[in-house]
Amino acid sequence: MEMTPYQLANKTPLTLSPNFILPEDKRPNLSKIINHGVPKELCQKVLAVVTEFFQLPPEERAQYLTKDHSKQVKVFNYYQKYDGIGKVTMWSETFSHPWHPTEDFTHLLPTNPPQYREVFAEYARAIGVLFDRLLSLISRGLGLDKDCLKRRIGEKPGLNTQANYYPACPDPELTMGMPDHNDLGSIAVLLQVEGVTGLQVIKDGKWLTVDPVPDAFVINLADQTQVLSNGKFKSVGHRAITNKLLPRLSLGMFYTPNNDTVIGPIEDLIDEENPPKYRKYSFKEYMEEFYKQEGKRRRVKEAFELQR
């Protein structure tokens, strides 16, 4: 069904004729805020191929179903446990697997859709460059050497992706696409389909919707960045709600310390006025605490806070 072009009450035709166009120096220049360097066409390709994966028959996706946390490639459903109710499954499906900007990881990926491996390898190379830029910017934002954060996270970070598919939901008031949580690692780069809202972040006790910005990423700072920065940067609490009319897809690329990495506040950020807020720990220890709290509203960082 064709939409009738909108007409202003004063009968002025609503077209980008000269009387609507601002002087060049007064235009919003929206494209200039999108400076991540990942080609738009590549972002569209990776979203398309991941969408194709979720459109495969259930029995084909089922080969990746597992409850084993150690599996590198897996399909699973998030859930939450509530007192008096028990386990409640989220209205979504997640596909997770490794990625790497330079090493070959594509043999782990599905052969169907046929172009999945090729597209994801290209996307991983571009995202690897973006992560280097982000870690450098965060380090400099803390007044540190540009390579500091990358060194502290370690030479062999854990790199994985999670594609989350949220089908259209008959009653979004009754369920959730993803429970409220904080990311465990260091930093995440999130790509969302345009035109469908779902991501929310919490600020001052209220949930705020993060509308997708065309051609842009959402950058989530995670738990280890909060600890390394001694609380100067905060790990953002977020969740995903569902949509009644449209499905939604998000693709998160995660950069995480490996199990042996020792995490703690960076020494240059500690002084008499800014004592350490967290004790040192291995990332393996952090994950053990995470799984200990499985199924609940996890508060993992708090287990490593220093008491004053």
PDB file of C-alpha atoms in Angstrom:
ATOM      1  CA  MET A   1       0.000   0.000   0.000  1.00  0.00           C
ATOM      2  CA  GLU A   2       1.500   3.317  -1.103  1.00  0.00           C
ATOM      3  CA  MET A   3       1.782   6.132   1.406  1.00  0.00           C
ATOM      4  CA  THR A   4       0.270   9.458   0.328  1.00  0.00           C
ATOM      5  CA  PRO A   5       2.972  12.164   0.532  1.00  0.00           C
ATOM      6  CA  TYR A   6       2.447  14.418   3.537  1.00  0.00           C
ATOM      7  CA  GLN A   7       1.148  17.885   2.765  1.00  0.00           C
ATOM      8  CA  LEU A   8       1.621  20.883   5.042  1.00  0.00           C
ATOM      9  CA  ALA A   9      -1.464  22.798   6.129  1.00  0.00           C
ATOM     10  CA  ASN A  10      -0.273  25.869   4.201  1.00  0.00           C
ATOM     11  CA  LYS A  11      -0.176  23.727   1.024  1.00  0.00           C
ATOM     12  CA  THR A  12       3.626  24.008   0.705  1.00  0.00           C
ATOM     13  CA  PRO A  13       4.885  20.894  -1.130  1.00  0.00           C
ATOM     14  CA  LEU A  14       6.970  18.794   1.273  1.00  0.00           C
ATOM     15  CA  THR A  15      10.003  18.196  -0.934  1.00  0.00           C
ATOM     16  CA  LEU A  16      13.640  19.167  -0.452  1.00  0.00           C
ATOM     17  CA  SER A  17      13.261  22.270  -2.551  1.00  0.00           C
ATOM     18  CA  PRO A  18      15.594  25.252  -1.898  1.00  0.00           C
ATOM     19  CA  ASN A  19      13.263  26.801   0.689  1.00  0.00           C
ATOM     20  CA  PHE A  20      13.869  23.799   3.016  1.00  0.00           C
ATOM     21  CA  ILE A  21      17.661  23.555   2.641  1.00  0.00           C
ATOM     22  CA  LEU A  22      19.874  25.128   5.317  1.00  0.00           C
ATOM     23  CA  PRO A  23      23.109  27.019   4.612  1.00  0.00           C
ATOM     24  CA  GLU A  24      25.969  24.518   4.480  1.00  0.00           C
ATOM     25  CA  ASP A  25      27.546  25.658   7.753  1.00  0.00           C
ATOM     26  CA  LYS A  26      24.202  25.261   9.585  1.00  0.00           C
ATOM     27  CA  ARG A  27      23.390  21.725   8.447  1.00  0.00           C
ATOM     28  CA  PRO A  28      23.487  18.948  11.076  1.00  0.00           C
ATOM     29  CA  ASN A  29      26.154  16.931   9.187  1.00  0.00           C
ATOM     30  CA  LEU A  30      24.867  13.693  10.664  1.00  0.00           C
ATOM     31  CA  SER A  31      27.305  11.585   8.665  1.00  0.00           C
ATOM     32  CA  LYS A  32      30.249  13.167  10.515  1.00  0.00           C
ATOM     33  CA  ILE A  33      29.250  11.588  13.825  1.00  0.00           C
ATOM     34  CA  ILE A  34      29.612   8.153  12.256  1.00  0.00           C
ATOM     35  CA  ASN A  35      33.398   7.801  12.242  1.00  0.00           C
ATOM     36  CA  HIS A  36      34.021   4.164  13.180  1.00  0.00           C
ATOM     37  CA  GLY A  37      35.549   3.296   9.806  1.00  0.00           C
ATOM     38  CA  VAL A  38      33.617   0.051   9.220  1.00  0.00           C
ATOM     39  CA  PRO A  39      32.003   0.202   5.758  1.00  0.00           C
ATOM     40  CA  LYS A  40      28.226   0.490   5.764  1.00  0.00           C
ATOM     41  CA  GLU A  41      27.962  -2.217   3.113  1.00  0.00           C
ATOM     42  CA  LEU A  42      29.899  -4.648   5.330  1.00  0.00           C
ATOM     43  CA  CYS A  43      27.603  -3.976   8.297  1.00  0.00           C
ATOM     44  CA  GLN A  44      24.593  -4.631   6.086  1.00  0.00           C
ATOM     45  CA  LYS A  45      26.134  -7.852   4.774  1.00  0.00           C
ATOM     46  CA  VAL A  46      26.886  -9.254   8.210  1.00  0.00           C
ATOM     47  CA  LEU A  47      23.398  -8.451   9.503  1.00  0.00           C
ATOM     48  CA  ALA A  48      21.905 -10.093   6.424  1.00  0.00           C
ATOM     49  CA  VAL A  49      23.916 -13.302   6.762  1.00  0.00           C
ATOM     50  CA  VAL A  50      23.196 -13.592  10.497  1.00  0.00           C
ATOM     51  CA  THR A  51      19.495 -13.063   9.788  1.00  0.00           C
ATOM     52  CA  GLU A  52      19.692 -15.889   7.253  1.00  0.00           C
ATOM     53  CA  PHE A  53      21.153 -18.144   9.933  1.00  0.00           C
ATOM     54  CA  PHE A  54      18.189 -17.536  12.245  1.00  0.00           C
ATOM     55  CA  GLN A  55      15.823 -18.206   9.340  1.00  0.00           C
ATOM     56  CA  LEU A  56      17.251 -21.696   8.846  1.00  0.00           C
ATOM     57  CA  PRO A  57      14.894 -24.547   9.828  1.00  0.00           C
ATOM     58  CA  PRO A  58      14.886 -25.182  13.603  1.00  0.00           C
ATOM     59  CA  GLU A  59      16.307 -28.677  13.141  1.00  0.00           C
ATOM     60  CA  GLU A  60      19.369 -27.216  11.402  1.00  0.00           C
ATOM     61  CA  ARG A  61      20.013 -24.638  14.134  1.00  0.00           C
ATOM     62  CA  ALA A  62      19.420 -27.352  16.732  1.00  0.00           C
ATOM     63  CA  GLN A  63      22.785 -28.973  15.954  1.00  0.00           C
ATOM     64  CA  TYR A  64      24.365 -26.093  17.906  1.00  0.00           C
ATOM     65  CA  LEU A  65      22.134 -26.421  20.975  1.00  0.00           C
ATOM     66  CA  THR A  66      24.107 -27.123  24.141  1.00  0.00           C
ATOM     67  CA  LYS A  67      24.140 -26.428  27.869  1.00  0.00           C
ATOM     68  CA  ASP A  68      27.928 -26.760  27.991  1.00  0.00           C
ATOM     69  CA  HIS A  69      29.446 -23.329  28.798  1.00  0.00           C
ATOM     70  CA  SER A  70      32.784 -24.362  27.303  1.00  0.00           C
ATOM     71  CA  LYS A  71      31.430 -25.001  23.814  1.00  0.00           C
ATOM     72  CA  GLN A  72      32.844 -22.489  21.354  1.00  0.00           C
ATOM     73  CA  VAL A  73      29.914 -22.522  18.934  1.00  0.00           C
ATOM     74  CA  LYS A  74      26.440 -22.749  20.405  1.00  0.00           C
ATOM     75  CA  VAL A  75      22.784 -21.794  20.199  1.00  0.00           C
ATOM     76  CA  PHE A  76      21.041 -21.163  23.507  1.00  0.00           C
ATOM     77  CA  ASN A  77      18.257 -19.270  25.263  1.00  0.00           C
ATOM     78  CA  TYR A  78      18.779 -16.872  28.119  1.00  0.00           C
ATOM     79  CA  TYR A  79      16.630 -17.278  31.218  1.00  0.00           C
ATOM     80  CA  GLN A  80      16.131 -15.764  34.625  1.00  0.00           C
ATOM     81  CA  LYS A  81      15.102 -17.321  37.946  1.00  0.00           C
ATOM     82  CA  TYR A  82      12.515 -15.622  40.123  1.00  0.00           C
ATOM     83  CA  ASP A  83      11.415 -16.457  43.645  1.00  0.00           C
ATOM     84  CA  GLY A  84       8.063 -18.215  43.633  1.00  0.00           C
ATOM     85  CA  ILE A  85       8.085 -18.657  39.849  1.00  0.00           C
ATOM     86  CA  GLY A  86      11.301 -20.432  39.008  1.00  0.00           C
ATOM     87  CA  LYS A  87      12.963 -20.384  35.609  1.00  0.00           C
ATOM     88  CA  VAL A  88      11.561 -17.994  32.999  1.00  0.00           C
ATOM     89  CA  THR A  89      12.912 -18.212  29.430  1.00  0.00           C
ATOM     90  CA  MET A  90      13.613 -14.998  27.549  1.00  0.00           C
ATOM     91  CA  TRP A  91      11.861 -14.248  24.225  1.00  0.00           C
ATOM     92  CA  SER A  92      14.981 -14.629  22.099  1.00  0.00           C
ATOM     93  CA  GLU A  93      17.542 -17.025  20.680  1.00  0.00           C
ATOM     94  CA  THR A  94      21.308 -16.473  20.813  1.00  0.00           C
ATOM     95  CA  PHE A  95      24.028 -17.800  18.520  1.00  0.00           C
ATOM     96  CA  SER A  96      27.568 -17.485  19.897  1.00  0.00           C
ATOM     97  CA  HIS A  97      30.964 -18.268  18.395  1.00  0.00           C
ATOM     98  CA  PRO A  98      34.582 -17.017  18.396  1.00  0.00           C
ATOM     99  CA  TRP A  99      36.007 -14.338  16.139  1.00  0.00           C
ATOM    100  CA  HIS A 100      39.501 -13.016  15.497  1.00  0.00           C
ATOM    101  CA  PRO A 101      40.835 -10.084  13.438  1.00  0.00           C
ATOM    102  CA  THR A 102      43.876 -11.922  12.025  1.00  0.00           C
ATOM    103  CA  GLU A 103      43.820 -15.637  12.869  1.00  0.00           C
ATOM    104  CA  ASP A 104      41.691 -18.165  11.001  1.00  0.00           C
ATOM    105  CA  PHE A 105      38.561 -19.066  12.940  1.00  0.00           C
ATOM    106  CA  THR A 106      36.143 -19.633  10.077  1.00  0.00           C
ATOM    107  CA  HIS A 107      36.431 -23.446  10.159  1.00  0.00           C
ATOM    108  CA  LEU A 108      34.376 -23.252  13.363  1.00  0.00           C
ATOM    109  CA  LEU A 109      31.515 -21.385  11.695  1.00  0.00           C
ATOM    110  CA  PRO A 110      28.436 -22.728   9.898  1.00  0.00           C
ATOM    111  CA  THR A 111      28.659 -23.674   6.248  1.00  0.00           C
ATOM    112  CA  ASN A 112      25.042 -22.626   5.864  1.00  0.00           C
ATOM    113  CA  PRO A 113      24.311 -19.875   4.964  1.00  0.00           C
ATOM    114  CA  PRO A 114      27.062 -20.451   2.361  1.00  0.00           C
ATOM    115  CA  GLN A 115      28.543 -16.954   2.639  1.00  0.00           C
ATOM    116  CA  TYR A 116      28.559 -16.860   6.475  1.00  0.00           C
ATOM    117  CA  ARG A 117      32.256 -17.671   6.880  1.00  0.00           C
ATOM    118  CA  GLU A 118      33.498 -15.239   4.260  1.00  0.00           C
ATOM    119  CA  VAL A 119      31.379 -12.319   5.442  1.00  0.00           C
ATOM    120  CA  PHE A 120      32.182 -12.847   9.101  1.00  0.00           C
ATOM    121  CA  ALA A 121      35.931 -13.047   8.456  1.00  0.00           C
ATOM    122  CA  GLU A 122      35.802  -9.697   6.665  1.00  0.00           C
ATOM    123  CA  TYR A 123      33.709  -8.166   9.446  1.00  0.00           C
ATOM    124  CA  ALA A 124      36.080  -9.487  12.136  1.00  0.00           C
ATOM    125  CA  ARG A 125      39.069  -7.813  10.472  1.00  0.00           C
ATOM    126  CA  ALA A 126      37.293  -4.455  10.437  1.00  0.00           C
ATOM    127  CA  ILE A 127      36.047  -4.774  14.026  1.00  0.00           C
ATOM    128  CA  GLY A 128      39.561  -5.682  15.194  1.00  0.00           C
ATOM    129  CA  VAL A 129      40.811  -2.316  13.935  1.00  0.00           C
ATOM    130  CA  LEU A 130      37.901  -0.583  15.655  1.00  0.00           C
ATOM    131  CA  PHE A 131      38.657  -2.275  18.991  1.00  0.00           C
ATOM    132  CA  ASP A 132      42.253  -1.042  18.818  1.00  0.00           C
ATOM    133  CA  ARG A 133      41.002   2.505  18.315  1.00  0.00           C
ATOM    134  CA  LEU A 134      38.470   2.243  21.136  1.00  0.00           C
ATOM    135  CA  LEU A 135      40.957   0.838  23.654  1.00  0.00           C
ATOM    136  CA  SER A 136      43.408   3.592  22.749  1.00  0.00           C
ATOM    137  CA  LEU A 137      40.754   6.302  23.175  1.00  0.00           C
ATOM    138  CA  ILE A 138      39.639   4.924  26.535  1.00  0.00           C
ATOM    139  CA  SER A 139      43.254   4.767  27.741  1.00  0.00           C
ATOM    140  CA  ARG A 140      43.900   8.349  26.741  1.00  0.00           C
ATOM    141  CA  GLY A 141      40.592   9.381  28.313  1.00  0.00           C
ATOM    142  CA  LEU A 142      41.986   8.074  31.600  1.00  0.00           C
ATOM    143  CA  GLY A 143      45.202  10.040  31.127  1.00  0.00           C
ATOM    144  CA  LEU A 144      47.207   6.881  30.404  1.00  0.00           C
ATOM    145  CA  ASP A 145      49.502   5.735  27.621  1.00  0.00           C
ATOM    146  CA  LYS A 146      47.412   4.845  24.564  1.00  0.00           C
ATOM    147  CA  ASP A 147      48.394   1.158  24.744  1.00  0.00           C
ATOM    148  CA  CYS A 148      47.820   0.792  28.487  1.00  0.00           C
ATOM    149  CA  LEU A 149      44.360  -0.774  28.493  1.00  0.00           C
ATOM    150  CA  LYS A 150      45.178  -3.209  25.720  1.00  0.00           C
ATOM    151  CA  ARG A 151      48.296  -4.357  27.608  1.00  0.00           C
ATOM    152  CA  ARG A 152      46.372  -4.803  30.845  1.00  0.00           C
ATOM    153  CA  ILE A 153      43.630  -6.858  29.209  1.00  0.00           C
ATOM    154  CA  GLY A 154      46.344  -9.097  27.830  1.00  0.00           C
ATOM    155  CA  GLU A 155      47.950 -10.318  24.623  1.00  0.00           C
ATOM    156  CA  LYS A 156      45.456 -13.130  24.023  1.00  0.00           C
ATOM    157  CA  PRO A 157      42.025 -11.725  24.814  1.00  0.00           C
ATOM    158  CA  GLY A 158      38.901 -13.826  24.604  1.00  0.00           C
ATOM    159  CA  LEU A 159      37.038 -12.813  21.456  1.00  0.00           C
ATOM    160  CA  ASN A 160      33.497 -13.989  20.916  1.00  0.00           C
ATOM    161  CA  THR A 161      30.335 -12.793  19.264  1.00  0.00           C
ATOM    162  CA  GLN A 162      26.716 -13.134  20.237  1.00  0.00           C
ATOM    163  CA  ALA A 163      23.973 -12.707  17.688  1.00  0.00           C
ATOM    164  CA  ASN A 164      20.635 -12.208  19.407  1.00  0.00           C
ATOM    165  CA  TYR A 165      17.383 -12.721  17.519  1.00  0.00           C
ATOM    166  CA  TYR A 166      14.155 -11.420  19.045  1.00  0.00           C
ATOM    167  CA  PRO A 167      11.037 -12.633  17.188  1.00  0.00           C
ATOM    168  CA  ALA A 168       7.972 -10.424  17.104  1.00  0.00           C
ATOM    169  CA  CYS A 169       6.122 -10.966  20.390  1.00  0.00           C
ATOM    170  CA  PRO A 170       2.316 -11.062  20.746  1.00  0.00           C
ATOM    171  CA  ASP A 171       2.448  -9.239  24.107  1.00  0.00           C
ATOM    172  CA  PRO A 172       5.716  -7.418  24.944  1.00  0.00           C
ATOM    173  CA  GLU A 173       4.298  -6.404  28.332  1.00  0.00           C
ATOM    174  CA  LEU A 174       4.532 -10.003  29.565  1.00  0.00           C
ATOM    175  CA  THR A 175       8.081 -11.043  28.738  1.00  0.00           C
ATOM    176  CA  MET A 176      11.621  -9.823  28.044  1.00  0.00           C
ATOM    177  CA  GLY A 177      14.064 -10.354  25.215  1.00  0.00           C
ATOM    178  CA  MET A 178      17.138 -10.209  27.453  1.00  0.00           C
ATOM    179  CA  PRO A 179      17.235  -9.806  31.244  1.00  0.00           C
ATOM    180  CA  ASP A 180      18.954  -6.795  32.770  1.00  0.00           C
ATOM    181  CA  HIS A 181      22.678  -7.450  33.084  1.00  0.00           C
ATOM    182  CA  ASN A 182      26.173  -6.012  32.747  1.00  0.00           C
ATOM    183  CA  ASP A 183      28.664  -7.398  30.251  1.00  0.00           C
ATOM    184  CA  LEU A 184      31.422  -9.400  31.929  1.00  0.00           C
ATOM    185  CA  GLY A 185      34.392  -8.576  29.721  1.00  0.00           C
ATOM    186  CA  SER A 186      36.117  -5.317  28.863  1.00  0.00           C
ATOM    187  CA  ILE A 187      34.236  -3.742  25.985  1.00  0.00           C
ATOM    188  CA  ALA A 188      31.571  -4.686  23.449  1.00  0.00           C
ATOM    189  CA  VAL A 189      30.656  -3.338  20.025  1.00  0.00           C
ATOM    190  CA  LEU A 190      26.966  -3.754  19.240  1.00  0.00           C
ATOM    191  CA  LEU A 191      25.408  -3.541  15.775  1.00  0.00           C
ATOM    192  CA  GLN A 192      21.608  -3.333  15.580  1.00  0.00           C
ATOM    193  CA  VAL A 193      19.143  -3.557  12.740  1.00  0.00           C
ATOM    194  CA  GLU A 194      17.695  -0.177  11.914  1.00  0.00           C
ATOM    195  CA  GLY A 195      14.126   0.761  12.612  1.00  0.00           C
ATOM    196  CA  VAL A 196      13.443  -1.611  15.526  1.00  0.00           C
ATOM    197  CA  THR A 197      14.000  -0.491  19.112  1.00  0.00           C
ATOM    198  CA  GLY A 198      14.743  -2.930  21.900  1.00  0.00           C
ATOM    199  CA  LEU A 199      17.939  -1.991  23.721  1.00  0.00           C
ATOM    200  CA  GLN A 200      17.484  -0.182  27.030  1.00  0.00           C
ATOM    201  CA  VAL A 201      20.051   1.122  29.520  1.00  0.00           C
ATOM    202  CA  ILE A 202      19.476   2.044  33.132  1.00  0.00           C
ATOM    203  CA  LYS A 203      20.252   5.561  34.352  1.00  0.00           C
ATOM    204  CA  ASP A 204      19.281   6.987  37.718  1.00  0.00           C
ATOM    205  CA  GLY A 205      17.027   3.998  38.331  1.00  0.00           C
ATOM    206  CA  LYS A 206      15.071   4.432  35.089  1.00  0.00           C
ATOM    207  CA  TRP A 207      15.212   2.377  31.904  1.00  0.00           C
ATOM    208  CA  LEU A 208      15.931   4.473  28.806  1.00  0.00           C
ATOM    209  CA  THR A 209      15.494   3.190  25.257  1.00  0.00           C
ATOM    210  CA  VAL A 210      18.533   3.419  22.957  1.00  0.00           C
ATOM    211  CA  ASP A 211      17.154   3.899  19.469  1.00  0.00           C
ATOM    212  CA  PRO A 212      19.361   2.523  16.675  1.00  0.00           C
ATOM    213  CA  VAL A 213      21.312   5.274  14.921  1.00  0.00           C
ATOM    214  CA  PRO A 214      21.710   4.457  11.207  1.00  0.00           C
ATOM    215  CA  ASP A 215      25.205   3.173  10.349  1.00  0.00           C
ATOM    216  CA  ALA A 216      26.387   3.525  13.966  1.00  0.00           C
ATOM    217  CA  PHE A 217      27.498   1.099  16.679  1.00  0.00           C
ATOM    218  CA  VAL A 218      26.605   1.084  20.357  1.00  0.00           C
ATOM    219  CA  ILE A 219      29.744   0.761  22.510  1.00  0.00           C
ATOM    220  CA  ASN A 220      29.191  -0.952  25.857  1.00  0.00           C
ATOM    221  CA  LEU A 221      31.828  -0.609  28.556  1.00  0.00           C
ATOM    222  CA  ALA A 222      31.886  -3.793  30.626  1.00  0.00           C
ATOM    223  CA  ASP A 223      32.853  -4.935  34.125  1.00  0.00           C
ATOM    224  CA  GLN A 224      36.613  -5.279  33.621  1.00  0.00           C
ATOM    225  CA  THR A 225      36.909  -1.745  32.255  1.00  0.00           C
ATOM    226  CA  GLN A 226      35.150  -0.459  35.362  1.00  0.00           C
ATOM    227  CA  VAL A 227      37.586  -2.315  37.611  1.00  0.00           C
ATOM    228  CA  LEU A 228      40.697  -1.375  35.603  1.00  0.00           C
ATOM    229  CA  SER A 229      39.644   2.296  35.628  1.00  0.00           C
ATOM    230  CA  ASN A 230      38.995   2.055  39.395  1.00  0.00           C
ATOM    231  CA  GLY A 231      35.391   3.042  38.811  1.00  0.00           C
ATOM    232  CA  LYS A 232      36.075   6.101  36.632  1.00  0.00           C
ATOM    233  CA  PHE A 233      34.247   4.371  33.770  1.00  0.00           C
ATOM    234  CA  LYS A 234      31.071   2.471  34.601  1.00  0.00           C
ATOM    235  CA  SER A 235      29.898  -0.877  33.301  1.00  0.00           C
ATOM    236  CA  VAL A 236      26.504  -0.135  31.813  1.00  0.00           C
ATOM    237  CA  GLY A 237      23.445  -2.088  32.939  1.00  0.00           C
ATOM    238  CA  HIS A 238      21.230  -2.954  29.993  1.00  0.00           C
ATOM    239  CA  ARG A 239      18.416  -5.205  28.810  1.00  0.00           C
ATOM    240  CA  ALA A 240      16.364  -5.927  25.683  1.00  0.00           C
ATOM    241  CA  ILE A 241      12.606  -5.571  25.385  1.00  0.00           C
ATOM    242  CA  THR A 242      10.482  -7.178  22.676  1.00  0.00           C
ATOM    243  CA  ASN A 243       8.463  -5.733  19.817  1.00  0.00           C
ATOM    244  CA  LYS A 244       4.912  -6.646  18.849  1.00  0.00           C
ATOM    245  CA  LEU A 245       5.185  -5.984  15.130  1.00  0.00           C
ATOM    246  CA  LEU A 246       8.756  -6.615  14.034  1.00  0.00           C
ATOM    247  CA  PRO A 247      11.590  -9.023  14.820  1.00  0.00           C
ATOM    248  CA  ARG A 248      14.883  -7.514  15.970  1.00  0.00           C
ATOM    249  CA  LEU A 249      18.491  -8.608  15.490  1.00  0.00           C
ATOM    250  CA  SER A 250      21.559  -7.399  17.356  1.00  0.00           C
ATOM    251  CA  LEU A 251      25.154  -8.504  16.873  1.00  0.00           C
ATOM    252  CA  GLY A 252      27.586  -8.026  19.749  1.00  0.00           C
ATOM    253  CA  MET A 253      31.362  -8.410  19.373  1.00  0.00           C
ATOM    254  CA  PHE A 254      33.081  -8.905  22.731  1.00  0.00           C
ATOM    255  CA  TYR A 255      36.664  -8.267  23.866  1.00  0.00           C
ATOM    256  CA  THR A 256      37.438 -10.087  27.118  1.00  0.00           C
ATOM    257  CA  PRO A 257      40.535 -10.950  29.200  1.00  0.00           C
ATOM    258  CA  ASN A 258      41.654 -14.568  29.104  1.00  0.00           C
ATOM    259  CA  ASN A 259      41.370 -16.724  32.223  1.00  0.00           C
ATOM    260  CA  ASP A 260      44.946 -16.121  33.404  1.00  0.00           C
ATOM    261  CA  THR A 261      44.827 -12.332  33.147  1.00  0.00           C
ATOM    262  CA  VAL A 262      45.082 -10.559  36.508  1.00  0.00           C
ATOM    263  CA  ILE A 263      42.617  -7.697  36.773  1.00  0.00           C
ATOM    264  CA  GLY A 264      42.701  -4.857  39.255  1.00  0.00           C
ATOM    265  CA  PRO A 265      42.722  -1.047  39.313  1.00  0.00           C
ATOM    266  CA  ILE A 266      45.549   0.376  37.185  1.00  0.00           C
ATOM    267  CA  GLU A 267      48.227   1.674  39.559  1.00  0.00           C
ATOM    268  CA  ASP A 268      48.547   5.073  37.859  1.00  0.00           C
ATOM    269  CA  LEU A 269      44.899   5.755  38.726  1.00  0.00           C
ATOM    270  CA  ILE A 270      45.420   5.164  42.464  1.00  0.00           C
ATOM    271  CA  ASP A 271      46.527   7.774  44.995  1.00  0.00           C
ATOM    272  CA  GLU A 272      45.551   9.014  48.450  1.00  0.00           C
ATOM    273  CA  GLU A 273      42.425  10.677  47.114  1.00  0.00           C
ATOM    274  CA  ASN A 274      41.549   7.702  44.910  1.00  0.00           C
ATOM    275  CA  PRO A 275      42.247   4.481  46.837  1.00  0.00           C
ATOM    276  CA  PRO A 276      41.606   1.149  45.085  1.00  0.00           C
ATOM    277  CA  LYS A 277      37.938   0.166  45.020  1.00  0.00           C
ATOM    278  CA  TYR A 278      38.540  -3.448  43.957  1.00  0.00           C
ATOM    279  CA  ARG A 279      40.975  -6.196  44.880  1.00  0.00           C
ATOM    280  CA  LYS A 280      43.083  -7.993  42.285  1.00  0.00           C
ATOM    281  CA  TYR A 281      41.781 -11.273  40.868  1.00  0.00           C
ATOM    282  CA  SER A 282      42.237 -13.555  37.878  1.00  0.00           C
ATOM    283  CA  PHE A 283      39.538 -13.417  35.247  1.00  0.00           C
ATOM    284  CA  LYS A 284      39.005 -17.151  35.811  1.00  0.00           C
ATOM    285  CA  GLU A 285      38.100 -16.326  39.408  1.00  0.00           C
ATOM    286  CA  TYR A 286      35.663 -13.702  38.166  1.00  0.00           C
ATOM    287  CA  MET A 287      33.931 -16.186  35.877  1.00  0.00           C
ATOM    288  CA  GLU A 288      33.712 -18.762  38.654  1.00  0.00           C
ATOM    289  CA  GLU A 289      31.834 -16.187  40.718  1.00  0.00           C
ATOM    290  CA  PHE A 290      29.595 -15.466  37.714  1.00  0.00           C
ATOM    291  CA  TYR A 291      28.578 -19.106  37.306  1.00  0.00           C
ATOM    292  CA  LYS A 292      28.049 -19.396  41.052  1.00  0.00           C
ATOM    293  CA  GLN A 293      25.329 -16.759  40.671  1.00  0.00           C
ATOM    294  CA  GLU A 294      23.814 -18.368  37.565  1.00  0.00           C
ATOM    295  CA  GLY A 295      20.143 -17.790  36.911  1.00  0.00           C
ATOM    296  CA  LYS A 296      19.874 -14.929  39.414  1.00  0.00           C
ATOM    297  CA  ARG A 297      20.255 -11.160  39.103  1.00  0.00           C
ATOM    298  CA  ARG A 298      24.024 -11.344  39.123  1.00  0.00           C
ATOM    299  CA  ARG A 299      26.125  -8.872  41.097  1.00  0.00           C
ATOM    300  CA  VAL A 300      29.588 -10.158  40.263  1.00  0.00           C
ATOM    301  CA  LYS A 301      31.669  -6.966  40.563  1.00  0.00           C
ATOM    302  CA  GLU A 302      30.426  -6.437  44.081  1.00  0.00           C
ATOM    303  CA  ALA A 303      32.076  -9.684  45.173  1.00  0.00           C
ATOM    304  CA  PHE A 304      35.490  -8.126  44.415  1.00  0.00           C
ATOM    305  CA  GLU A 305      34.942  -4.715  45.974  1.00  0.00           C
ATOM    306  CA  LEU A 306      37.242  -3.657  48.791  1.00  0.00           C
ATOM    307  CA  GLN A 307      35.476  -2.720  52.001  1.00  0.00           C
ATOM    308  CA  ARG A 308      36.239   0.684  53.445  1.00  0.00           C
TER     309      ARG A 308
END
